[in-house]
CSV table of C-alpha atoms and ligand atoms in Angstrom, one decimal:
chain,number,residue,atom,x,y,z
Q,1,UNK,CA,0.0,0.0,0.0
Q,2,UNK,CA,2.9,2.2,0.9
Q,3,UNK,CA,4.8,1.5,-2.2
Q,4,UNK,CA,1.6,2.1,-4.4
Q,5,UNK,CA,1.3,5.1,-2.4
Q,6,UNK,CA,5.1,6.4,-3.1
Q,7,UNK,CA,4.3,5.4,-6.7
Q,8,UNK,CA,1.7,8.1,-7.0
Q,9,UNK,CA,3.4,10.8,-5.2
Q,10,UNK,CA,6.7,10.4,-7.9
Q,11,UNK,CA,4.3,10.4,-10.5
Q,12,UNK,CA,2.4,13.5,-9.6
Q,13,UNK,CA,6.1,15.3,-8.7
Q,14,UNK,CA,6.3,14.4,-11.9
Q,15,UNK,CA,3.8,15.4,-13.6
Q,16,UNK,CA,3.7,18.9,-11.2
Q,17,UNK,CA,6.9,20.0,-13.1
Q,18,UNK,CA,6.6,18.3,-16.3
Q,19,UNK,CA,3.2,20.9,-16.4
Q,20,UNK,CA,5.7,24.2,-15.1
Q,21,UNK,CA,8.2,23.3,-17.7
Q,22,UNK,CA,6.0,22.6,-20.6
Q,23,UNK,CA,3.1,25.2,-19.8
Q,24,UNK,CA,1.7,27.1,-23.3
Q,25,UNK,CA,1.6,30.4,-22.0
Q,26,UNK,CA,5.4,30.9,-20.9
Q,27,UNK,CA,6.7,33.2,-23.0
Q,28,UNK,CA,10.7,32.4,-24.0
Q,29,UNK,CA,12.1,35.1,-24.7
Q,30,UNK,CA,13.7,35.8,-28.7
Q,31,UNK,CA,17.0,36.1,-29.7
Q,32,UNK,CA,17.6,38.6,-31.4
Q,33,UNK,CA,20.6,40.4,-33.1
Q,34,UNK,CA,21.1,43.7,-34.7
Q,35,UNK,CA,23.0,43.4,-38.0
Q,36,UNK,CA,22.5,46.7,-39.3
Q,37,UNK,CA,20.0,49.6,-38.2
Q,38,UNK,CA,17.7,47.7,-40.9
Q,39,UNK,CA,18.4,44.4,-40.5
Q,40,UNK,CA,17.7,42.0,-37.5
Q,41,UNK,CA,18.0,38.3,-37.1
Q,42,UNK,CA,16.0,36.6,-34.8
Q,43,UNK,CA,16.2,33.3,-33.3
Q,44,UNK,CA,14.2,31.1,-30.5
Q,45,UNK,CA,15.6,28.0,-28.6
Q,46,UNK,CA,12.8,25.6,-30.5
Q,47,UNK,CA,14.0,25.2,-34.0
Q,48,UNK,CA,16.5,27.6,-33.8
Q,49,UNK,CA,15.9,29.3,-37.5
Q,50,UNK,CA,17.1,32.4,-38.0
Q,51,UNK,CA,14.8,34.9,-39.1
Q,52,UNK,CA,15.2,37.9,-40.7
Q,53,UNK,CA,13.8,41.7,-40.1
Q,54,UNK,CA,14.5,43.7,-43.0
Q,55,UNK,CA,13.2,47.1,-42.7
Q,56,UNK,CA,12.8,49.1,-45.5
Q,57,UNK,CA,10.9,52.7,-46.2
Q,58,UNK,CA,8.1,51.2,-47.8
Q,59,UNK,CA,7.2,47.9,-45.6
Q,60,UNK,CA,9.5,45.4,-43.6
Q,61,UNK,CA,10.8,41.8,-45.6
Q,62,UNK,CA,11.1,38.4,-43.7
Q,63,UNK,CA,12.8,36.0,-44.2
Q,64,UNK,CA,12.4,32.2,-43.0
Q,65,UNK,CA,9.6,33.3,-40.8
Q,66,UNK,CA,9.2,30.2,-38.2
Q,67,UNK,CA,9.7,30.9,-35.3
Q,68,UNK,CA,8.5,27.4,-33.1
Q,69,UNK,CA,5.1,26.4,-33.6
Q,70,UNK,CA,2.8,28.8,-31.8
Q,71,UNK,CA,4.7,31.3,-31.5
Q,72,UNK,CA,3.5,33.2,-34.9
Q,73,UNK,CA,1.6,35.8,-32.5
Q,74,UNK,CA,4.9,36.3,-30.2
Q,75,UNK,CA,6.8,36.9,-33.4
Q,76,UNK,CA,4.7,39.2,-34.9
Q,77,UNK,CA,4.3,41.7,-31.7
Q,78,UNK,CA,7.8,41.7,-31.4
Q,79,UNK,CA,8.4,42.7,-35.6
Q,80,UNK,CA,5.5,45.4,-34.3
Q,81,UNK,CA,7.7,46.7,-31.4
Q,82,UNK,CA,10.6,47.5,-34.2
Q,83,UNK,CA,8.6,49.5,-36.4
Q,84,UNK,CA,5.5,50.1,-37.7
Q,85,UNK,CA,5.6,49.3,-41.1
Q,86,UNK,CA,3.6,46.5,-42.3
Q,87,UNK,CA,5.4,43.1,-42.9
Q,88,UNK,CA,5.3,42.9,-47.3
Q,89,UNK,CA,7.1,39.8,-48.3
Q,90,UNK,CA,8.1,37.0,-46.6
Q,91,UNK,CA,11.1,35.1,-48.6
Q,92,UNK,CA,12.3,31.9,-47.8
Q,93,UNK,CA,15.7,30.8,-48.5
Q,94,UNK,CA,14.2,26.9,-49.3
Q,95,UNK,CA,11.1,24.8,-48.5
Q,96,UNK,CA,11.4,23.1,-45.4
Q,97,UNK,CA,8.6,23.5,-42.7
Q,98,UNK,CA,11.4,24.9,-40.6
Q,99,UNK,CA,11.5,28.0,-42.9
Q,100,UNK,CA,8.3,28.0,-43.9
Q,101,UNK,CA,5.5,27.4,-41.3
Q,102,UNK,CA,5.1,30.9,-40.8
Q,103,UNK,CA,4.0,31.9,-44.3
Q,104,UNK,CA,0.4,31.5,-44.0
Q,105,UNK,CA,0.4,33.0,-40.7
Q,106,UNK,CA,1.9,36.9,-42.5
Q,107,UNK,CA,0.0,35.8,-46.1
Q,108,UNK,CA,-3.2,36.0,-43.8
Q,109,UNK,CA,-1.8,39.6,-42.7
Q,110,UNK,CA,-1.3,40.4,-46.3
Q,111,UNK,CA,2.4,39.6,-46.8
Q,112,UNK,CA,3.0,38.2,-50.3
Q,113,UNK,CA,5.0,35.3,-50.5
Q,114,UNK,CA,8.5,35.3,-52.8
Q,115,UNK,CA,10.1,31.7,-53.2
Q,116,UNK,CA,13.2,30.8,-55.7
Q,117,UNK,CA,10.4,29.4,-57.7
Q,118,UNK,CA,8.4,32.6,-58.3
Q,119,UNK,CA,12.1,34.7,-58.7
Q,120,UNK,CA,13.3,32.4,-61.1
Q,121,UNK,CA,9.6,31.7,-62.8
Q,122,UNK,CA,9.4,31.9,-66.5
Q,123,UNK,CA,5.7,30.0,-66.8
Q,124,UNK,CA,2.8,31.9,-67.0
Q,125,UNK,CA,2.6,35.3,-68.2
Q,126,UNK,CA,1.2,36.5,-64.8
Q,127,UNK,CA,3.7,34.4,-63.4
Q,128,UNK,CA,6.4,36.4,-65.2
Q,129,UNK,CA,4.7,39.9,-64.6
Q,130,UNK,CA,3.9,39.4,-61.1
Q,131,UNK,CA,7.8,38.2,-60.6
Q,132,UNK,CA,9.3,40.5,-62.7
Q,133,UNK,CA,7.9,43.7,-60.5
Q,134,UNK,CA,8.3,42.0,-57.1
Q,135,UNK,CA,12.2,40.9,-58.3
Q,136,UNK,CA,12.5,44.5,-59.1
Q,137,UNK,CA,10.8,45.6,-55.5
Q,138,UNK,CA,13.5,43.5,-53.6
Q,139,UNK,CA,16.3,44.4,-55.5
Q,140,UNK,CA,15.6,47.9,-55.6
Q,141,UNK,CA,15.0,47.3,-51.5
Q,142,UNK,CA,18.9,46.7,-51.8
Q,143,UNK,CA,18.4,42.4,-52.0
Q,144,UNK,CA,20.4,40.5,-54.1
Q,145,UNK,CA,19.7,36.7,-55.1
Q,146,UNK,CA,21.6,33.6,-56.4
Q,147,UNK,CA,19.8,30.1,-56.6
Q,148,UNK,CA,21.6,27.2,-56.0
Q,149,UNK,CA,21.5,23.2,-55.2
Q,150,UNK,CA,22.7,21.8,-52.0
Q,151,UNK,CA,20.5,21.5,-48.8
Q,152,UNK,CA,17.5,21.3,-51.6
Q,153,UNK,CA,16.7,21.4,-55.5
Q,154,UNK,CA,15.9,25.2,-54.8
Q,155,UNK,CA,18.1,26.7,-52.2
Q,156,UNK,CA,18.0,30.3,-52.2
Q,157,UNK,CA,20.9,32.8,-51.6
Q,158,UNK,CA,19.7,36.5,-49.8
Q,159,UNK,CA,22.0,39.1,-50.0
Q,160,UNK,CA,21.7,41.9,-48.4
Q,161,UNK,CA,24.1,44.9,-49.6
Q,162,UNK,CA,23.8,47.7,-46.7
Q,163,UNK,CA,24.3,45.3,-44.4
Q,164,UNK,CA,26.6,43.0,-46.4
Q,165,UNK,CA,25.0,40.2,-44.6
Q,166,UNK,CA,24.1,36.7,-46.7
Q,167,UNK,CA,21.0,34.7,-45.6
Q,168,UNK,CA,22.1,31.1,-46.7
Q,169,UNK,CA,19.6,29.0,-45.3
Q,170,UNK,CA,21.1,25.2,-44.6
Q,171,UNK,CA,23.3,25.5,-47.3
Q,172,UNK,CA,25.5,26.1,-43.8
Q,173,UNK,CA,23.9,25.3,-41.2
Q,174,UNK,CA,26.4,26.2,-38.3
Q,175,UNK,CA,24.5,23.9,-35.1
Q,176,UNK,CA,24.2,20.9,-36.7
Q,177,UNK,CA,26.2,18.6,-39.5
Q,178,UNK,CA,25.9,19.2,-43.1
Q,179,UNK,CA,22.5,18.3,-44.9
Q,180,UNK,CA,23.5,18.5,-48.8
Q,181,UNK,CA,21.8,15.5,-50.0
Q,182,UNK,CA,19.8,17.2,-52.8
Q,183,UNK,CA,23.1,18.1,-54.6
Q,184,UNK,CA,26.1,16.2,-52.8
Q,185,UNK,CA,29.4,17.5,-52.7
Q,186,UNK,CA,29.3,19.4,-56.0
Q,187,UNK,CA,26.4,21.2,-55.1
Q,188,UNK,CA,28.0,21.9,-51.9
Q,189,UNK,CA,31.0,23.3,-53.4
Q,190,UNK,CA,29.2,25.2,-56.1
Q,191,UNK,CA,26.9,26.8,-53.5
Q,192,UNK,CA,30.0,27.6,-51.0
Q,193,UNK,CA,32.2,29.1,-54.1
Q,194,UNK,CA,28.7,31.3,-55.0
Q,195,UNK,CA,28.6,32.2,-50.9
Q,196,UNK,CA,32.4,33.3,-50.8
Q,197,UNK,CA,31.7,35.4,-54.3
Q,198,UNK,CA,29.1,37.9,-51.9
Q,199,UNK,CA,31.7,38.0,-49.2
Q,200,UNK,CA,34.4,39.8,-48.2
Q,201,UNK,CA,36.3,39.9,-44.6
Q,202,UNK,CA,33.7,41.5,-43.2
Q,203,UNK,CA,30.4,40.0,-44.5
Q,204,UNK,CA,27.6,38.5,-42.1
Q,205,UNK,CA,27.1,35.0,-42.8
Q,206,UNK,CA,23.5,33.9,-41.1
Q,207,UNK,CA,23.2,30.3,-41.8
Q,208,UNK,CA,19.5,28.3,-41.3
Q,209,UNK,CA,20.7,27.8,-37.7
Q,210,UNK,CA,23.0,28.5,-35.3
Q,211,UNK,CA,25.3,31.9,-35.1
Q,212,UNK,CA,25.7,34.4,-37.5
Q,213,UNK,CA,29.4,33.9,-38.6
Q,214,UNK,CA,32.0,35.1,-41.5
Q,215,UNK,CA,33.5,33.5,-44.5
Q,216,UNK,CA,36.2,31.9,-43.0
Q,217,UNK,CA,34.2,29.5,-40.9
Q,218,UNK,CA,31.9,28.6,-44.0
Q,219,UNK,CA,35.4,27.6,-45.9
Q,220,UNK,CA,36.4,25.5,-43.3
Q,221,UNK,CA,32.6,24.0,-42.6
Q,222,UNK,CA,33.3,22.9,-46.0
Q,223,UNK,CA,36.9,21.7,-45.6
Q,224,UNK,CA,35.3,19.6,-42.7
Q,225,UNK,CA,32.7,18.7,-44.8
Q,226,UNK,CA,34.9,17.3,-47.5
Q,227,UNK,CA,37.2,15.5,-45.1
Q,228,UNK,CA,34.4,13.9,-43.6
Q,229,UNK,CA,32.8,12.6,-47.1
Q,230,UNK,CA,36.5,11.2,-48.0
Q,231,UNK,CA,36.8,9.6,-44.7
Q,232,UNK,CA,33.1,7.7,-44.8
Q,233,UNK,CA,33.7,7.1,-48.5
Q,234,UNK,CA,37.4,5.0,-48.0
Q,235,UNK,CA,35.6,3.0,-44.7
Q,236,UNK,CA,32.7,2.1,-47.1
Q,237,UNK,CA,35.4,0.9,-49.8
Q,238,UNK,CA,36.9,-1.5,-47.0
Q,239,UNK,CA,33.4,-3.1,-46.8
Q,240,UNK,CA,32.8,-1.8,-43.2
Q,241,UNK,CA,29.3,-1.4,-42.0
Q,242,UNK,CA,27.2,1.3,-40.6
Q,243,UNK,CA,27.5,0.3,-36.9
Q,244,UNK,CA,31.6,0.0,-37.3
Q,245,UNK,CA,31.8,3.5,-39.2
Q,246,UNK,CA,30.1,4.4,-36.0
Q,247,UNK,CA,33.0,3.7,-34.1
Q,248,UNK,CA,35.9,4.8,-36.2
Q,249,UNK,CA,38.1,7.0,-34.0
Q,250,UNK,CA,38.2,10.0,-36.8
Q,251,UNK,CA,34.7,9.7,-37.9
Q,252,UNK,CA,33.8,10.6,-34.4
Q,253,UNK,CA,36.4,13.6,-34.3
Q,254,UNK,CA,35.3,14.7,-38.1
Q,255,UNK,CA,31.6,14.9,-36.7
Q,256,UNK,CA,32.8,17.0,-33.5
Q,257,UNK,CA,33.8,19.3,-35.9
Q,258,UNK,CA,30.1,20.3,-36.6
Q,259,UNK,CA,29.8,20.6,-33.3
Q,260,UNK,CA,30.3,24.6,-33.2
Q,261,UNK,CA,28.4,25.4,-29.9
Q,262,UNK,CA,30.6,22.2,-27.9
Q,263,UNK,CA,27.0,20.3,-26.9
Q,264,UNK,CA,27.8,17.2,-24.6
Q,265,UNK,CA,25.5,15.6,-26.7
Q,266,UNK,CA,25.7,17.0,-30.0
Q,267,UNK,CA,23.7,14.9,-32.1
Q,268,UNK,CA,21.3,11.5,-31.3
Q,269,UNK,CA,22.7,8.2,-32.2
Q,270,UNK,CA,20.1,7.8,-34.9
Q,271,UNK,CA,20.8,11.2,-36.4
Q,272,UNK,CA,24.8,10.2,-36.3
Q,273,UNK,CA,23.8,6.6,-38.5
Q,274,UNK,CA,21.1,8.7,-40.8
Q,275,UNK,CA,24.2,11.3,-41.5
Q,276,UNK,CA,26.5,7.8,-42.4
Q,277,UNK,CA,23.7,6.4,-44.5
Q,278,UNK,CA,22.8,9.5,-46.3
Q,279,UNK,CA,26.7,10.5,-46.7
Q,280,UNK,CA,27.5,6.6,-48.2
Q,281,UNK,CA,24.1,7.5,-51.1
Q,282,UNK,CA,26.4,10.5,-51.8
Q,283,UNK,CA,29.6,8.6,-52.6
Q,284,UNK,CA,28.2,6.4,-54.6
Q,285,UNK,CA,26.1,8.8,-57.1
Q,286,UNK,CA,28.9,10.9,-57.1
Q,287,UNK,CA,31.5,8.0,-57.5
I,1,ZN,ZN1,16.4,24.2,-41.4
């Protein structure tokens, strides 16, 4: 009887904090750095994306608006509290939910929403006319864009002169390990030489996720990168498996490599294998 009774008490502890921790209307606060007296780059601890503020005379430009599911409202009163101009365009660098979900949320708001697709869209006539004038809008808000193929079939390169700072979505992602898989190590090198070609010393690089950073910790993501695609590729030519890739010595110091913000745990076991697998499809197309 006692035991059952300790059971209960653990479980509502349990449950007592599992409620304060996960509660819905506990606000976390944003990140949020200044890049530029028109450009902002906000990030929150649940998916990490950074966003961009870009303020212009005629209405504000996001980019990647997702901010953690349910937290479209929080997002939008704090774009309020840095001006008062209403929120345009919403661009997003690719397609992922991560730098997406918030598009219907500002389209409802009256945002219109620019994706590589529509900037590069040679389709309808409308199409072309409604693309043509908004390309011109953004450019002429001082944006610059390059499409390439890496993270996806459609990853979008933001520049933004005044504040010579380069959205590049996870072309570079600089929090986790390198997702390329929709165009393998020569997409990752053509979209890293096309990165470096908007830099200079003193260029803001804001990857998908994780810290803003400059072009000398891009090149060397991709150094890593290539290091680590040579090392998986020679263990997969000695017939090991999966499992024993797992536990190669410099495979495990490669990966820590990606491992820019020193977590204890960097990534989960299954994510480490799925990086393996993903990286061995690579080799082999590309072989
Ligand atoms: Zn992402």
């Amino acid at each position: 009887m006692l035991f059952k009774f300790l059971i209960l008490l653990c479980a509502m502890i349990f449950l007592a904090f599992t409620k304060v921790d996960g509660s819905d209307d506990k606000i976390e606060p944003f990140e949020i750095n200044k890049i530029s007296e028109s450009l902002y780059v906000i990030a929150d601890k649940d998916y990490g994306t950074n966003i961009g503020v870009l303020i212009g005379d005629n209405g504000i430009i996001l980019i990647d608006p997702m901010p953690g599911e349910g937290r479209f409202k929080d997002l939008n009163a704090l774009i309020k509290k840095m001006s008062d101009q209403p929120i345009k365009y919403v661009i997003n660098t690719h397609g992922d939910e991560d730098h997406t979900g918030g598009n219907d949320f500002f389209k409802k708001r009256g945002a219109k929403i620019v994706s590589g697709a529509i900037l590069e869209s040679e389709r309808k006539t409308d199409e072309i006319t409604l693309s043509t004038s908004i390309k011109s809008e953004l450019i002429n808000s001082g944006l610059e864009f390059a499409q390439v193929k890496s993270h996806s079939f459609e990853d979008l390169l933001i520049y933004h002169r005044e504040s010579n700072a380069l959205f590049v979505g996870d072309v570079f992602d600089n929090s986790w390990h390198p997702t390329f898989y929709a165009g393998g190590l020569i997409g990752l090198n053509g979209s890293i030489n096309k990165i470096m070609s908007f830099s200079n010393e003193s260029s803001n690089i804001v990857p998908g996720h994780g810290k803003t950073t400059n072009k000398h910790v891009v090149d060397a993501f991709r150094k890593n990168t290539v290091a680590w695609v040579r090392r998986v590729s020679d263990l997969h030519k000695t017939q090991l498996s999966v499992d024993e890739i797992m536990n190669d010595k410099q495979i495990n110091a490669l990966l820590q490599l990606f491992n820019t913000e020193k977590k204890a745990n960097f990534i989960p076991k299954k994510a480490f294998r799925r990086f393996i697998e993903r990286t061995i499809t690579i080799v082999v197309a590309e072989q």
